[in-house]
Amino acid sequence: MAKQHKEIDAGTLENLLYLSRLSPESTNMETLKKQVDDIVGYFDILSKYDDSENPYDAYPSTEAEKLRDDTVVQGLEISDVKKVSKDFMDGYFQVPKVLGEGA
């Protein structure tokens, strides 16, 4: 990889070591510096590409994008809801206990 990009300095490398919880004693600093410089170089390559276009233009439009109209409709009456289940009490459905033993 060509060295056209700016290389990181020792202070930035120390900060990266601190953030990644690595110690300088456990890491080959020359190898790590070369790897980080290569990563920075990859970002330099990526920044050359134009990203001003809308990324959603790459996907064709589908019928799924046509949603229904927002219209208010009458909801269910409590008497109708009570017919759905025998375990309806005080405006709530009774369900099995989820927490407890073995949870």
PDB file of N, CA, C and O in Angstrom, residues 8 16 25 30 38 44 58 61-62 67 72 84 89 91 103:
ATOM      1  N   ILE A   8      -0.167   8.090  11.801  1.00  0.00           N
ATOM      2  CA  ILE A   8      -0.528   8.491  13.147  1.00  0.00           C
ATOM      3  C   ILE A   8       0.728   8.714  13.971  1.00  0.00           C
ATOM      4  O   ILE A   8       1.765   8.093  13.739  1.00  0.00           O
ATOM      5  N   LEU A  16      -5.075   5.105  21.358  1.00  0.00           N
ATOM      6  CA  LEU A  16      -5.738   3.918  20.823  1.00  0.00           C
ATOM      7  C   LEU A  16      -5.484   2.702  21.702  1.00  0.00           C
ATOM      8  O   LEU A  16      -6.385   1.880  21.924  1.00  0.00           O
ATOM      9  N   GLU A  25       3.323  -3.272  26.560  1.00  0.00           N
ATOM     10  CA  GLU A  25       4.189  -4.430  26.804  1.00  0.00           C
ATOM     11  C   GLU A  25       3.685  -5.685  26.109  1.00  0.00           C
ATOM     12  O   GLU A  25       4.456  -6.549  25.730  1.00  0.00           O
ATOM     13  N   GLU A  30       5.555  -1.716  16.593  1.00  0.00           N
ATOM     14  CA  GLU A  30       5.834  -1.468  15.172  1.00  0.00           C
ATOM     15  C   GLU A  30       4.759  -2.108  14.293  1.00  0.00           C
ATOM     16  O   GLU A  30       4.276  -1.488  13.342  1.00  0.00           O
ATOM     17  N   ASP A  38      -2.247   1.369   7.930  1.00  0.00           N
ATOM     18  CA  ASP A  38      -2.934   0.754   6.782  1.00  0.00           C
ATOM     19  C   ASP A  38      -4.439   1.007   6.849  1.00  0.00           C
ATOM     20  O   ASP A  38      -5.076   1.291   5.830  1.00  0.00           O
ATOM     21  N   ASP A  44      -8.679   6.699   3.624  1.00  0.00           N
ATOM     22  CA  ASP A  44      -8.323   7.691   2.608  1.00  0.00           C
ATOM     23  C   ASP A  44      -8.813   7.252   1.229  1.00  0.00           C
ATOM     24  O   ASP A  44      -9.297   8.063   0.444  1.00  0.00           O
ATOM     25  N   ALA A  58     -30.700   3.026  -5.033  1.00  0.00           N
ATOM     26  CA  ALA A  58     -30.231   1.742  -5.531  1.00  0.00           C
ATOM     27  C   ALA A  58     -31.304   0.668  -5.442  1.00  0.00           C
ATOM     28  O   ALA A  58     -31.192  -0.372  -6.079  1.00  0.00           O
ATOM     29  N   SER A  61     -38.523   0.724  -6.240  1.00  0.00           N
ATOM     30  CA  SER A  61     -39.728   0.921  -5.433  1.00  0.00           C
ATOM     31  C   SER A  61     -40.637  -0.289  -5.614  1.00  0.00           C
ATOM     32  O   SER A  61     -40.650  -0.933  -6.660  1.00  0.00           O
ATOM     33  N   THR A  62     -41.378  -0.590  -4.573  1.00  0.00           N
ATOM     34  CA  THR A  62     -42.257  -1.751  -4.606  1.00  0.00           C
ATOM     35  C   THR A  62     -43.668  -1.334  -4.197  1.00  0.00           C
ATOM     36  O   THR A  62     -43.897  -0.229  -3.738  1.00  0.00           O
ATOM     37  N   LEU A  67     -48.915   2.420   1.414  1.00  0.00           N
ATOM     38  CA  LEU A  67     -49.579   2.061   2.650  1.00  0.00           C
ATOM     39  C   LEU A  67     -51.045   2.453   2.601  1.00  0.00           C
ATOM     40  O   LEU A  67     -51.469   3.278   1.796  1.00  0.00           O
ATOM     41  N   VAL A  72     -59.895   6.680  10.701  1.00  0.00           N
ATOM     42  CA  VAL A  72     -60.338   6.260  12.026  1.00  0.00           C
ATOM     43  C   VAL A  72     -61.539   5.342  11.862  1.00  0.00           C
ATOM     44  O   VAL A  72     -62.491   5.667  11.152  1.00  0.00           O
ATOM     45  N   VAL A  84     -64.333 -12.887  23.374  1.00  0.00           N
ATOM     46  CA  VAL A  84     -63.144 -13.490  22.773  1.00  0.00           C
ATOM     47  C   VAL A  84     -62.533 -14.531  23.696  1.00  0.00           C
ATOM     48  O   VAL A  84     -62.063 -15.575  23.256  1.00  0.00           O
ATOM     49  N   MET A  89     -61.066 -10.054  32.687  1.00  0.00           N
ATOM     50  CA  MET A  89     -61.577  -9.558  33.955  1.00  0.00           C
ATOM     51  C   MET A  89     -61.066  -8.142  34.185  1.00  0.00           C
ATOM     52  O   MET A  89     -59.878  -7.858  33.973  1.00  0.00           O
ATOM     53  N   GLY A  91     -61.259  -5.446  32.554  1.00  0.00           N
ATOM     54  CA  GLY A  91     -60.680  -4.750  31.409  1.00  0.00           C
ATOM     55  C   GLY A  91     -59.359  -5.329  30.924  1.00  0.00           C
ATOM     56  O   GLY A  91     -58.702  -4.748  30.067  1.00  0.00           O
ATOM     57  N   ALA A 103     -37.569 -19.158  36.046  1.00  0.00           N
ATOM     58  CA  ALA A 103     -37.425 -18.076  35.080  1.00  0.00           C
ATOM     59  C   ALA A 103     -36.015 -17.561  35.078  1.00  0.00           C
ATOM     60  O   ALA A 103     -35.273 -17.656  35.984  1.00  0.00           O
TER      61      ALA A 103
END
